[in-house]
Amino acid sequence: MGKIRVGVIGANLQGSWGVGAHLPALAALDEFEVSAVATSHLESARATASRFGVPHAFDDPRALVAHPQVDVVAVCVRVPAHFELVTMALEAGKHVYCEWPLGRDTHEAQALHAAAEQAGIVHMIGLQARSAPVLNYARALIANGEIGTIRSAGLTHSSDWISHPYPSMAYLQDRSSGAHFLSIPGGHSIDALTWMLGDFQTLSGVLKTARREVAVVGTNEVIERSSADQVVVAGELEGGAVATIRLSGAPSPGTGVRLEINGDDGDLVVVAAPGSRGIQMSDLALYRTRGMGGLEPVEIPDAAYRTPGSLRANPPLNVAEAYLRMADAIAGKKAPRPDFGDAVKLHETLDRIEQAARTGRCL
C-alpha cells in the first residue's frame, strides 16, 4: 500500500489547529502525505500549501473532498461545521478524521456515527489523549498491577478559558455552538480518565458560569458566556474506584493538569505544567510513589512511542500517534479507536453530567 493521502480542511496559518497539530504530525510520518488543504479563502489556502509543500489548495471543501488524490478527510474547523463537512466526506466514500466534539450535540454525533458505519469507511475522532505515550504507559502499568487495585482517582484541569477572546474565538463562549468549556477541556479530560480507569457507573455534577460577561479583544464588545466555566464531576467508576474531576476555567493562568491515581500498592501522578491547555495537547510527565510519600519520575521507554524520534513534543505528537492508529485501521490490522462510536458515548456522558447538575441527582 502506498502513502495515505490526507486532505486537511481548516489549515489557516493564523493559529489553526490544522496547522499547529495535523500538518506537522503528518509531515513526520512516512505512512502519510498531505495532498490538499482547504481554508475559507484561496489566498490563505495557497499560503499554507506553499509553507508545507502541499500540491493542492482550495477555498471550497467540496473540491477537496471530491479530489481523487484525497483518501482521508481531516476535519479541523469549528464544531458547528462538523456535521456538514463529515457528511460530505462520507457521501464521497472517504475515510474521516474529525476533531472532537463530533457534533454540536449528541443527536448530530449519533447521526454521523450511523452514516459512517453505513458508508463502511474508517472513522476516527480526535480524542488524542488516548494516543499520548505517557498515558498509554501509565495505563499499561495499571493493567499490569503495578500499583495494585485502584481505589480512587482525581483529575484537575485549571487554565484560563479564553476570558479575552478574539472575534474568531467568541463562539467558544456559546453553549449552543457545541464548542465550550465542558465539551472541549471537559470532554478530553473525562475521556482520558474513563479510558484509563473505566466509565462512570454513577455520577453527580456541579456546573456554574462564574464569569458571565467577557469582552472581545479589539472591539471591546461585551458578550454573554452561556456555558459553564466551573465543573465538578464525582462518582464511582465501573471497577469500584471513586473518581473526581474538577475543571476550572477562571481568568487566572491556572496550574495546568494533574491526574492522580491511587492504588493499594502505590500511586501514579500525571502532570502538565501551568499554562497547559489540556491533557490531550500538553507535554505530560509521569511520577509514582516510592516508599513513604516520595514521588519519583517515571521514564517513558522509547518503545512507548511509535512516532519518529524527531517528534516528541505536543501538540503534533499525540495527533501523529493517532494517525498511526488510523493507518493500522485502513490497512485492516486493527479496529479504528477512538472512533465515532466512542464520540457518541462521550457526548452521552456529557449530557448525563449536565442532567445530574441540573436535577441535583446522582445518576
PDB file of N, CA, C and O in Angstrom, residues 136-202:
ATOM      1  N   ASN A 136      -0.617   6.122  27.780  1.00  0.00           N
ATOM      2  CA  ASN A 136      -0.630   4.704  27.409  1.00  0.00           C
ATOM      3  C   ASN A 136       0.296   3.899  28.309  1.00  0.00           C
ATOM      4  O   ASN A 136      -0.030   2.774  28.699  1.00  0.00           O
ATOM      5  N   TYR A 137       1.441   4.473  28.643  1.00  0.00           N
ATOM      6  CA  TYR A 137       2.379   3.756  29.514  1.00  0.00           C
ATOM      7  C   TYR A 137       1.801   3.627  30.924  1.00  0.00           C
ATOM      8  O   TYR A 137       1.883   2.553  31.542  1.00  0.00           O
ATOM      9  N   ALA A 138       1.191   4.709  31.427  1.00  0.00           N
ATOM     10  CA  ALA A 138       0.557   4.644  32.743  1.00  0.00           C
ATOM     11  C   ALA A 138      -0.579   3.629  32.754  1.00  0.00           C
ATOM     12  O   ALA A 138      -0.744   2.859  33.714  1.00  0.00           O
ATOM     13  N   ARG A 139      -1.341   3.597  31.693  1.00  0.00           N
ATOM     14  CA  ARG A 139      -2.457   2.642  31.586  1.00  0.00           C
ATOM     15  C   ARG A 139      -1.935   1.202  31.608  1.00  0.00           C
ATOM     16  O   ARG A 139      -2.539   0.316  32.226  1.00  0.00           O
ATOM     17  N   ALA A 140      -0.808   0.979  30.939  1.00  0.00           N
ATOM     18  CA  ALA A 140      -0.215  -0.354  30.927  1.00  0.00           C
ATOM     19  C   ALA A 140       0.286  -0.751  32.323  1.00  0.00           C
ATOM     20  O   ALA A 140       0.135  -1.906  32.745  1.00  0.00           O
ATOM     21  N   LEU A 141       0.876   0.202  33.050  1.00  0.00           N
ATOM     22  CA  LEU A 141       1.319  -0.082  34.416  1.00  0.00           C
ATOM     23  C   LEU A 141       0.138  -0.495  35.291  1.00  0.00           C
ATOM     24  O   LEU A 141       0.237  -1.432  36.099  1.00  0.00           O
ATOM     25  N   ILE A 142      -0.972   0.200  35.128  1.00  0.00           N
ATOM     26  CA  ILE A 142      -2.166  -0.121  35.911  1.00  0.00           C
ATOM     27  C   ILE A 142      -2.677  -1.513  35.549  1.00  0.00           C
ATOM     28  O   ILE A 142      -2.992  -2.334  36.420  1.00  0.00           O
ATOM     29  N   ALA A 143      -2.755  -1.791  34.238  1.00  0.00           N
ATOM     30  CA  ALA A 143      -3.255  -3.090  33.782  1.00  0.00           C
ATOM     31  C   ALA A 143      -2.362  -4.227  34.260  1.00  0.00           C
ATOM     32  O   ALA A 143      -2.848  -5.344  34.525  1.00  0.00           O
ATOM     33  N   ASN A 144      -1.070  -3.967  34.412  1.00  0.00           N
ATOM     34  CA  ASN A 144      -0.132  -4.993  34.874  1.00  0.00           C
ATOM     35  C   ASN A 144      -0.086  -5.126  36.390  1.00  0.00           C
ATOM     36  O   ASN A 144       0.708  -5.900  36.933  1.00  0.00           O
ATOM     37  N   GLY A 145      -0.916  -4.340  37.085  1.00  0.00           N
ATOM     38  CA  GLY A 145      -0.997  -4.448  38.536  1.00  0.00           C
ATOM     39  C   GLY A 145       0.133  -3.782  39.286  1.00  0.00           C
ATOM     40  O   GLY A 145       0.361  -4.080  40.470  1.00  0.00           O
ATOM     41  N   GLU A 146       0.832  -2.845  38.640  1.00  0.00           N
ATOM     42  CA  GLU A 146       1.999  -2.216  39.267  1.00  0.00           C
ATOM     43  C   GLU A 146       1.645  -1.432  40.528  1.00  0.00           C
ATOM     44  O   GLU A 146       2.478  -1.289  41.420  1.00  0.00           O
ATOM     45  N   ILE A 147       0.434  -0.886  40.604  1.00  0.00           N
ATOM     46  CA  ILE A 147       0.058  -0.147  41.815  1.00  0.00           C
ATOM     47  C   ILE A 147      -1.144  -0.799  42.511  1.00  0.00           C
ATOM     48  O   ILE A 147      -1.805  -0.181  43.345  1.00  0.00           O
ATOM     49  N   GLY A 148      -1.414  -2.045  42.154  1.00  0.00           N
ATOM     50  CA  GLY A 148      -2.473  -2.785  42.831  1.00  0.00           C
ATOM     51  C   GLY A 148      -3.868  -2.353  42.392  1.00  0.00           C
ATOM     52  O   GLY A 148      -4.055  -1.694  41.366  1.00  0.00           O
ATOM     53  N   THR A 149      -4.843  -2.718  43.185  1.00  0.00           N
ATOM     54  CA  THR A 149      -6.236  -2.358  42.900  1.00  0.00           C
ATOM     55  C   THR A 149      -6.423  -0.851  43.028  1.00  0.00           C
ATOM     56  O   THR A 149      -6.019  -0.241  44.024  1.00  0.00           O
ATOM     57  N   ILE A 150      -7.049  -0.253  42.028  1.00  0.00           N
ATOM     58  CA  ILE A 150      -7.275   1.197  42.041  1.00  0.00           C
ATOM     59  C   ILE A 150      -8.441   1.512  42.969  1.00  0.00           C
ATOM     60  O   ILE A 150      -9.530   0.944  42.848  1.00  0.00           O
ATOM     61  N   ARG A 151      -8.200   2.435  43.890  1.00  0.00           N
ATOM     62  CA  ARG A 151      -9.236   2.809  44.850  1.00  0.00           C
ATOM     63  C   ARG A 151      -9.838   4.176  44.569  1.00  0.00           C
ATOM     64  O   ARG A 151     -11.015   4.413  44.858  1.00  0.00           O
ATOM     65  N   SER A 152      -9.021   5.095  44.026  1.00  0.00           N
ATOM     66  CA  SER A 152      -9.548   6.436  43.759  1.00  0.00           C
ATOM     67  C   SER A 152      -8.699   7.121  42.703  1.00  0.00           C
ATOM     68  O   SER A 152      -7.569   6.705  42.417  1.00  0.00           O
ATOM     69  N   ALA A 153      -9.261   8.175  42.140  1.00  0.00           N
ATOM     70  CA  ALA A 153      -8.540   8.969  41.145  1.00  0.00           C
ATOM     71  C   ALA A 153      -9.127  10.374  41.145  1.00  0.00           C
ATOM     72  O   ALA A 153     -10.311  10.581  41.431  1.00  0.00           O
ATOM     73  N   GLY A 154      -8.274  11.333  40.838  1.00  0.00           N
ATOM     74  CA  GLY A 154      -8.738  12.714  40.742  1.00  0.00           C
ATOM     75  C   GLY A 154      -7.995  13.440  39.633  1.00  0.00           C
ATOM     76  O   GLY A 154      -6.775  13.313  39.503  1.00  0.00           O
ATOM     77  N   LEU A 155      -8.738  14.151  38.802  1.00  0.00           N
ATOM     78  CA  LEU A 155      -8.140  14.919  37.713  1.00  0.00           C
ATOM     79  C   LEU A 155      -8.524  16.376  37.877  1.00  0.00           C
ATOM     80  O   LEU A 155      -9.706  16.702  38.047  1.00  0.00           O
ATOM     81  N   THR A 156      -7.526  17.245  37.817  1.00  0.00           N
ATOM     82  CA  THR A 156      -7.758  18.690  37.873  1.00  0.00           C
ATOM     83  C   THR A 156      -7.230  19.321  36.597  1.00  0.00           C
ATOM     84  O   THR A 156      -6.094  19.073  36.199  1.00  0.00           O
ATOM     85  N   HIS A 157      -8.081  20.096  35.943  1.00  0.00           N
ATOM     86  CA  HIS A 157      -7.680  20.903  34.793  1.00  0.00           C
ATOM     87  C   HIS A 157      -7.946  22.354  35.161  1.00  0.00           C
ATOM     88  O   HIS A 157      -9.078  22.743  35.435  1.00  0.00           O
ATOM     89  N   SER A 158      -6.885  23.145  35.181  1.00  0.00           N
ATOM     90  CA  SER A 158      -7.001  24.537  35.618  1.00  0.00           C
ATOM     91  C   SER A 158      -6.295  25.436  34.618  1.00  0.00           C
ATOM     92  O   SER A 158      -5.069  25.392  34.484  1.00  0.00           O
ATOM     93  N   SER A 159      -7.074  26.242  33.897  1.00  0.00           N
ATOM     94  CA  SER A 159      -6.491  27.163  32.918  1.00  0.00           C
ATOM     95  C   SER A 159      -7.503  28.249  32.571  1.00  0.00           C
ATOM     96  O   SER A 159      -8.708  28.081  32.783  1.00  0.00           O
ATOM     97  N   ASP A 160      -7.002  29.336  32.043  1.00  0.00           N
ATOM     98  CA  ASP A 160      -7.866  30.422  31.585  1.00  0.00           C
ATOM     99  C   ASP A 160      -8.679  29.929  30.395  1.00  0.00           C
ATOM    100  O   ASP A 160      -8.119  29.485  29.391  1.00  0.00           O
ATOM    101  N   TRP A 161     -10.015  30.004  30.494  1.00  0.00           N
ATOM    102  CA  TRP A 161     -10.857  29.604  29.376  1.00  0.00           C
ATOM    103  C   TRP A 161     -11.233  30.837  28.536  1.00  0.00           C
ATOM    104  O   TRP A 161     -12.315  31.366  28.599  1.00  0.00           O
ATOM    105  N   ILE A 162     -10.277  31.328  27.780  1.00  0.00           N
ATOM    106  CA  ILE A 162     -10.493  32.366  26.772  1.00  0.00           C
ATOM    107  C   ILE A 162     -11.303  33.519  27.356  1.00  0.00           C
ATOM    108  O   ILE A 162     -12.358  33.886  26.839  1.00  0.00           O
ATOM    109  N   SER A 163     -10.807  34.085  28.448  1.00  0.00           N
ATOM    110  CA  SER A 163     -11.529  35.181  29.103  1.00  0.00           C
ATOM    111  C   SER A 163     -11.437  36.483  28.324  1.00  0.00           C
ATOM    112  O   SER A 163     -12.207  37.411  28.577  1.00  0.00           O
ATOM    113  N   HIS A 164     -10.503  36.562  27.363  1.00  0.00           N
ATOM    114  CA  HIS A 164     -10.391  37.732  26.482  1.00  0.00           C
ATOM    115  C   HIS A 164     -10.315  37.236  25.043  1.00  0.00           C
ATOM    116  O   HIS A 164      -9.248  37.237  24.422  1.00  0.00           O
ATOM    117  N   PRO A 165     -11.453  36.801  24.473  1.00  0.00           N
ATOM    118  CA  PRO A 165     -11.428  36.159  23.156  1.00  0.00           C
ATOM    119  C   PRO A 165     -11.243  37.148  22.009  1.00  0.00           C
ATOM    120  O   PRO A 165     -11.722  38.286  22.058  1.00  0.00           O
ATOM    121  N   TYR A 166     -10.531  36.714  20.993  1.00  0.00           N
ATOM    122  CA  TYR A 166     -10.526  37.425  19.721  1.00  0.00           C
ATOM    123  C   TYR A 166     -11.856  37.150  19.030  1.00  0.00           C
ATOM    124  O   TYR A 166     -12.544  36.171  19.355  1.00  0.00           O
ATOM    125  N   PRO A 167     -12.260  37.982  18.080  1.00  0.00           N
ATOM    126  CA  PRO A 167     -13.570  37.779  17.434  1.00  0.00           C
ATOM    127  C   PRO A 167     -13.774  36.371  16.900  1.00  0.00           C
ATOM    128  O   PRO A 167     -14.873  35.811  16.993  1.00  0.00           O
ATOM    129  N   SER A 168     -12.719  35.773  16.339  1.00  0.00           N
ATOM    130  CA  SER A 168     -12.852  34.436  15.763  1.00  0.00           C
ATOM    131  C   SER A 168     -13.080  33.356  16.815  1.00  0.00           C
ATOM    132  O   SER A 168     -13.492  32.239  16.482  1.00  0.00           O
ATOM    133  N   MET A 169     -12.792  33.680  18.098  1.00  0.00           N
ATOM    134  CA  MET A 169     -12.925  32.688  19.165  1.00  0.00           C
ATOM    135  C   MET A 169     -14.132  32.955  20.060  1.00  0.00           C
ATOM    136  O   MET A 169     -14.357  32.214  21.022  1.00  0.00           O
ATOM    137  N   ALA A 170     -14.893  33.975  19.755  1.00  0.00           N
ATOM    138  CA  ALA A 170     -16.006  34.345  20.619  1.00  0.00           C
ATOM    139  C   ALA A 170     -17.062  33.247  20.699  1.00  0.00           C
ATOM    140  O   ALA A 170     -17.741  33.095  21.722  1.00  0.00           O
ATOM    141  N   TYR A 171     -17.199  32.458  19.636  1.00  0.00           N
ATOM    142  CA  TYR A 171     -18.230  31.421  19.624  1.00  0.00           C
ATOM    143  C   TYR A 171     -18.003  30.362  20.702  1.00  0.00           C
ATOM    144  O   TYR A 171     -18.925  29.622  21.070  1.00  0.00           O
ATOM    145  N   LEU A 172     -16.779  30.274  21.237  1.00  0.00           N
ATOM    146  CA  LEU A 172     -16.477  29.280  22.263  1.00  0.00           C
ATOM    147  C   LEU A 172     -17.145  29.597  23.599  1.00  0.00           C
ATOM    148  O   LEU A 172     -17.105  28.783  24.528  1.00  0.00           O
ATOM    149  N   GLN A 173     -17.739  30.769  23.712  1.00  0.00           N
ATOM    150  CA  GLN A 173     -18.480  31.133  24.927  1.00  0.00           C
ATOM    151  C   GLN A 173     -19.942  30.672  24.870  1.00  0.00           C
ATOM    152  O   GLN A 173     -20.645  30.749  25.867  1.00  0.00           O
ATOM    153  N   ASP A 174     -20.365  30.208  23.691  1.00  0.00           N
ATOM    154  CA  ASP A 174     -21.781  29.935  23.421  1.00  0.00           C
ATOM    155  C   ASP A 174     -22.078  28.450  23.582  1.00  0.00           C
ATOM    156  O   ASP A 174     -21.538  27.612  22.848  1.00  0.00           O
ATOM    157  N   ARG A 175     -22.916  28.090  24.517  1.00  0.00           N
ATOM    158  CA  ARG A 175     -23.275  26.694  24.763  1.00  0.00           C
ATOM    159  C   ARG A 175     -23.845  26.036  23.516  1.00  0.00           C
ATOM    160  O   ARG A 175     -23.561  24.854  23.240  1.00  0.00           O
ATOM    161  N   SER A 176     -24.630  26.750  22.723  1.00  0.00           N
ATOM    162  CA  SER A 176     -25.293  26.144  21.576  1.00  0.00           C
ATOM    163  C   SER A 176     -24.333  25.798  20.442  1.00  0.00           C
ATOM    164  O   SER A 176     -24.685  25.021  19.548  1.00  0.00           O
ATOM    165  N   SER A 177     -23.118  26.335  20.464  1.00  0.00           N
ATOM    166  CA  SER A 177     -22.151  26.033  19.408  1.00  0.00           C
ATOM    167  C   SER A 177     -21.630  24.604  19.502  1.00  0.00           C
ATOM    168  O   SER A 177     -21.079  24.069  18.541  1.00  0.00           O
ATOM    169  N   GLY A 178     -21.769  23.995  20.683  1.00  0.00           N
ATOM    170  CA  GLY A 178     -21.206  22.668  20.904  1.00  0.00           C
ATOM    171  C   GLY A 178     -19.730  22.694  21.245  1.00  0.00           C
ATOM    172  O   GLY A 178     -19.141  21.662  21.557  1.00  0.00           O
ATOM    173  N   ALA A 179     -19.119  23.878  21.198  1.00  0.00           N
ATOM    174  CA  ALA A 179     -17.692  24.044  21.493  1.00  0.00           C
ATOM    175  C   ALA A 179     -17.562  24.985  22.679  1.00  0.00           C
ATOM    176  O   ALA A 179     -17.613  26.203  22.518  1.00  0.00           O
ATOM    177  N   HIS A 180     -17.405  24.423  23.859  1.00  0.00           N
ATOM    178  CA  HIS A 180     -17.392  25.243  25.068  1.00  0.00           C
ATOM    179  C   HIS A 180     -16.541  24.543  26.124  1.00  0.00           C
ATOM    180  O   HIS A 180     -15.916  23.498  25.846  1.00  0.00           O
ATOM    181  N   PHE A 181     -16.494  25.093  27.317  1.00  0.00           N
ATOM    182  CA  PHE A 181     -15.569  24.607  28.338  1.00  0.00           C
ATOM    183  C   PHE A 181     -15.854  23.164  28.754  1.00  0.00           C
ATOM    184  O   PHE A 181     -14.938  22.354  28.880  1.00  0.00           O
ATOM    185  N   LEU A 182     -17.120  22.815  28.946  1.00  0.00           N
ATOM    186  CA  LEU A 182     -17.439  21.438  29.322  1.00  0.00           C
ATOM    187  C   LEU A 182     -17.138  20.478  28.186  1.00  0.00           C
ATOM    188  O   LEU A 182     -16.602  19.389  28.414  1.00  0.00           O
ATOM    189  N   SER A 183     -17.452  20.854  26.950  1.00  0.00           N
ATOM    190  CA  SER A 183     -17.295  19.905  25.849  1.00  0.00           C
ATOM    191  C   SER A 183     -15.846  19.720  25.426  1.00  0.00           C
ATOM    192  O   SER A 183     -15.438  18.610  25.064  1.00  0.00           O
ATOM    193  N   ILE A 184     -15.026  20.790  25.469  1.00  0.00           N
ATOM    194  CA  ILE A 184     -13.658  20.657  24.940  1.00  0.00           C
ATOM    195  C   ILE A 184     -12.668  20.268  26.037  1.00  0.00           C
ATOM    196  O   ILE A 184     -12.261  19.100  26.103  1.00  0.00           O
ATOM    197  N   PRO A 185     -12.245  21.167  26.964  1.00  0.00           N
ATOM    198  CA  PRO A 185     -11.374  20.673  28.028  1.00  0.00           C
ATOM    199  C   PRO A 185     -12.045  19.598  28.870  1.00  0.00           C
ATOM    200  O   PRO A 185     -11.414  18.615  29.291  1.00  0.00           O
ATOM    201  N   GLY A 186     -13.355  19.768  29.106  1.00  0.00           N
ATOM    202  CA  GLY A 186     -14.080  18.770  29.883  1.00  0.00           C
ATOM    203  C   GLY A 186     -14.147  17.431  29.182  1.00  0.00           C
ATOM    204  O   GLY A 186     -13.865  16.384  29.773  1.00  0.00           O
ATOM    205  N   GLY A 187     -14.522  17.444  27.911  1.00  0.00           N
ATOM    206  CA  GLY A 187     -14.634  16.194  27.164  1.00  0.00           C
ATOM    207  C   GLY A 187     -13.320  15.449  27.092  1.00  0.00           C
ATOM    208  O   GLY A 187     -13.262  14.238  27.319  1.00  0.00           O
ATOM    209  N   HIS A 188     -12.243  16.155  26.770  1.00  0.00           N
ATOM    210  CA  HIS A 188     -10.939  15.499  26.676  1.00  0.00           C
ATOM    211  C   HIS A 188     -10.493  14.945  28.033  1.00  0.00           C
ATOM    212  O   HIS A 188      -9.936  13.843  28.114  1.00  0.00           O
ATOM    213  N   SER A 189     -10.727  15.704  29.103  1.00  0.00           N
ATOM    214  CA  SER A 189     -10.319  15.257  30.442  1.00  0.00           C
ATOM    215  C   SER A 189     -11.105  14.027  30.884  1.00  0.00           C
ATOM    216  O   SER A 189     -10.536  13.044  31.380  1.00  0.00           O
ATOM    217  N   ILE A 190     -12.410  14.090  30.708  1.00  0.00           N
ATOM    218  CA  ILE A 190     -13.269  12.982  31.129  1.00  0.00           C
ATOM    219  C   ILE A 190     -12.955  11.735  30.323  1.00  0.00           C
ATOM    220  O   ILE A 190     -12.882  10.624  30.857  1.00  0.00           O
ATOM    221  N   ASP A 191     -12.738  11.902  29.016  1.00  0.00           N
ATOM    222  CA  ASP A 191     -12.431  10.746  28.189  1.00  0.00           C
ATOM    223  C   ASP A 191     -11.106  10.117  28.593  1.00  0.00           C
ATOM    224  O   ASP A 191     -10.985   8.887  28.634  1.00  0.00           O
ATOM    225  N   ALA A 192     -10.104  10.940  28.891  1.00  0.00           N
ATOM    226  CA  ALA A 192      -8.803  10.402  29.288  1.00  0.00           C
ATOM    227  C   ALA A 192      -8.927   9.560  30.556  1.00  0.00           C
ATOM    228  O   ALA A 192      -8.394   8.443  30.635  1.00  0.00           O
ATOM    229  N   LEU A 193      -9.628  10.093  31.555  1.00  0.00           N
ATOM    230  CA  LEU A 193      -9.747   9.368  32.829  1.00  0.00           C
ATOM    231  C   LEU A 193     -10.528   8.076  32.665  1.00  0.00           C
ATOM    232  O   LEU A 193     -10.112   7.015  33.149  1.00  0.00           O
ATOM    233  N   THR A 194     -11.670   8.133  31.967  1.00  0.00           N
ATOM    234  CA  THR A 194     -12.503   6.935  31.857  1.00  0.00           C
ATOM    235  C   THR A 194     -11.886   5.896  30.925  1.00  0.00           C
ATOM    236  O   THR A 194     -12.078   4.685  31.119  1.00  0.00           O
ATOM    237  N   TRP A 195     -11.132   6.340  29.918  1.00  0.00           N
ATOM    238  CA  TRP A 195     -10.424   5.384  29.054  1.00  0.00           C
ATOM    239  C   TRP A 195      -9.363   4.626  29.848  1.00  0.00           C
ATOM    240  O   TRP A 195      -9.167   3.422  29.650  1.00  0.00           O
ATOM    241  N   MET A 196      -8.719   5.295  30.784  1.00  0.00           N
ATOM    242  CA  MET A 196      -7.679   4.650  31.585  1.00  0.00           C
ATOM    243  C   MET A 196      -8.253   3.761  32.676  1.00  0.00           C
ATOM    244  O   MET A 196      -7.691   2.695  32.981  1.00  0.00           O
ATOM    245  N   LEU A 197      -9.389   4.167  33.276  1.00  0.00           N
ATOM    246  CA  LEU A 197      -9.841   3.520  34.511  1.00  0.00           C
ATOM    247  C   LEU A 197     -11.238   2.932  34.458  1.00  0.00           C
ATOM    248  O   LEU A 197     -11.625   2.211  35.376  1.00  0.00           O
ATOM    249  N   GLY A 198     -12.008   3.236  33.422  1.00  0.00           N
ATOM    250  CA  GLY A 198     -13.372   2.731  33.337  1.00  0.00           C
ATOM    251  C   GLY A 198     -14.401   3.840  33.408  1.00  0.00           C
ATOM    252  O   GLY A 198     -14.165   4.903  33.986  1.00  0.00           O
ATOM    253  N   ASP A 199     -15.564   3.582  32.837  1.00  0.00           N
ATOM    254  CA  ASP A 199     -16.621   4.586  32.772  1.00  0.00           C
ATOM    255  C   ASP A 199     -17.250   4.835  34.147  1.00  0.00           C
ATOM    256  O   ASP A 199     -17.153   4.009  35.050  1.00  0.00           O
ATOM    257  N   PHE A 200     -17.924   5.977  34.253  1.00  0.00           N
ATOM    258  CA  PHE A 200     -18.655   6.281  35.479  1.00  0.00           C
ATOM    259  C   PHE A 200     -19.877   5.369  35.585  1.00  0.00           C
ATOM    260  O   PHE A 200     -20.737   5.342  34.713  1.00  0.00           O
ATOM    261  N   GLN A 201     -19.951   4.638  36.690  1.00  0.00           N
ATOM    262  CA  GLN A 201     -21.130   3.830  36.987  1.00  0.00           C
ATOM    263  C   GLN A 201     -22.225   4.710  37.562  1.00  0.00           C
ATOM    264  O   GLN A 201     -23.406   4.572  37.228  1.00  0.00           O
ATOM    265  N   THR A 202     -21.838   5.609  38.457  1.00  0.00           N
ATOM    266  CA  THR A 202     -22.742   6.637  38.976  1.00  0.00           C
ATOM    267  C   THR A 202     -21.974   7.947  38.996  1.00  0.00           C
ATOM    268  O   THR A 202     -20.743   7.966  39.106  1.00  0.00           O
TER     269      THR A 202
END
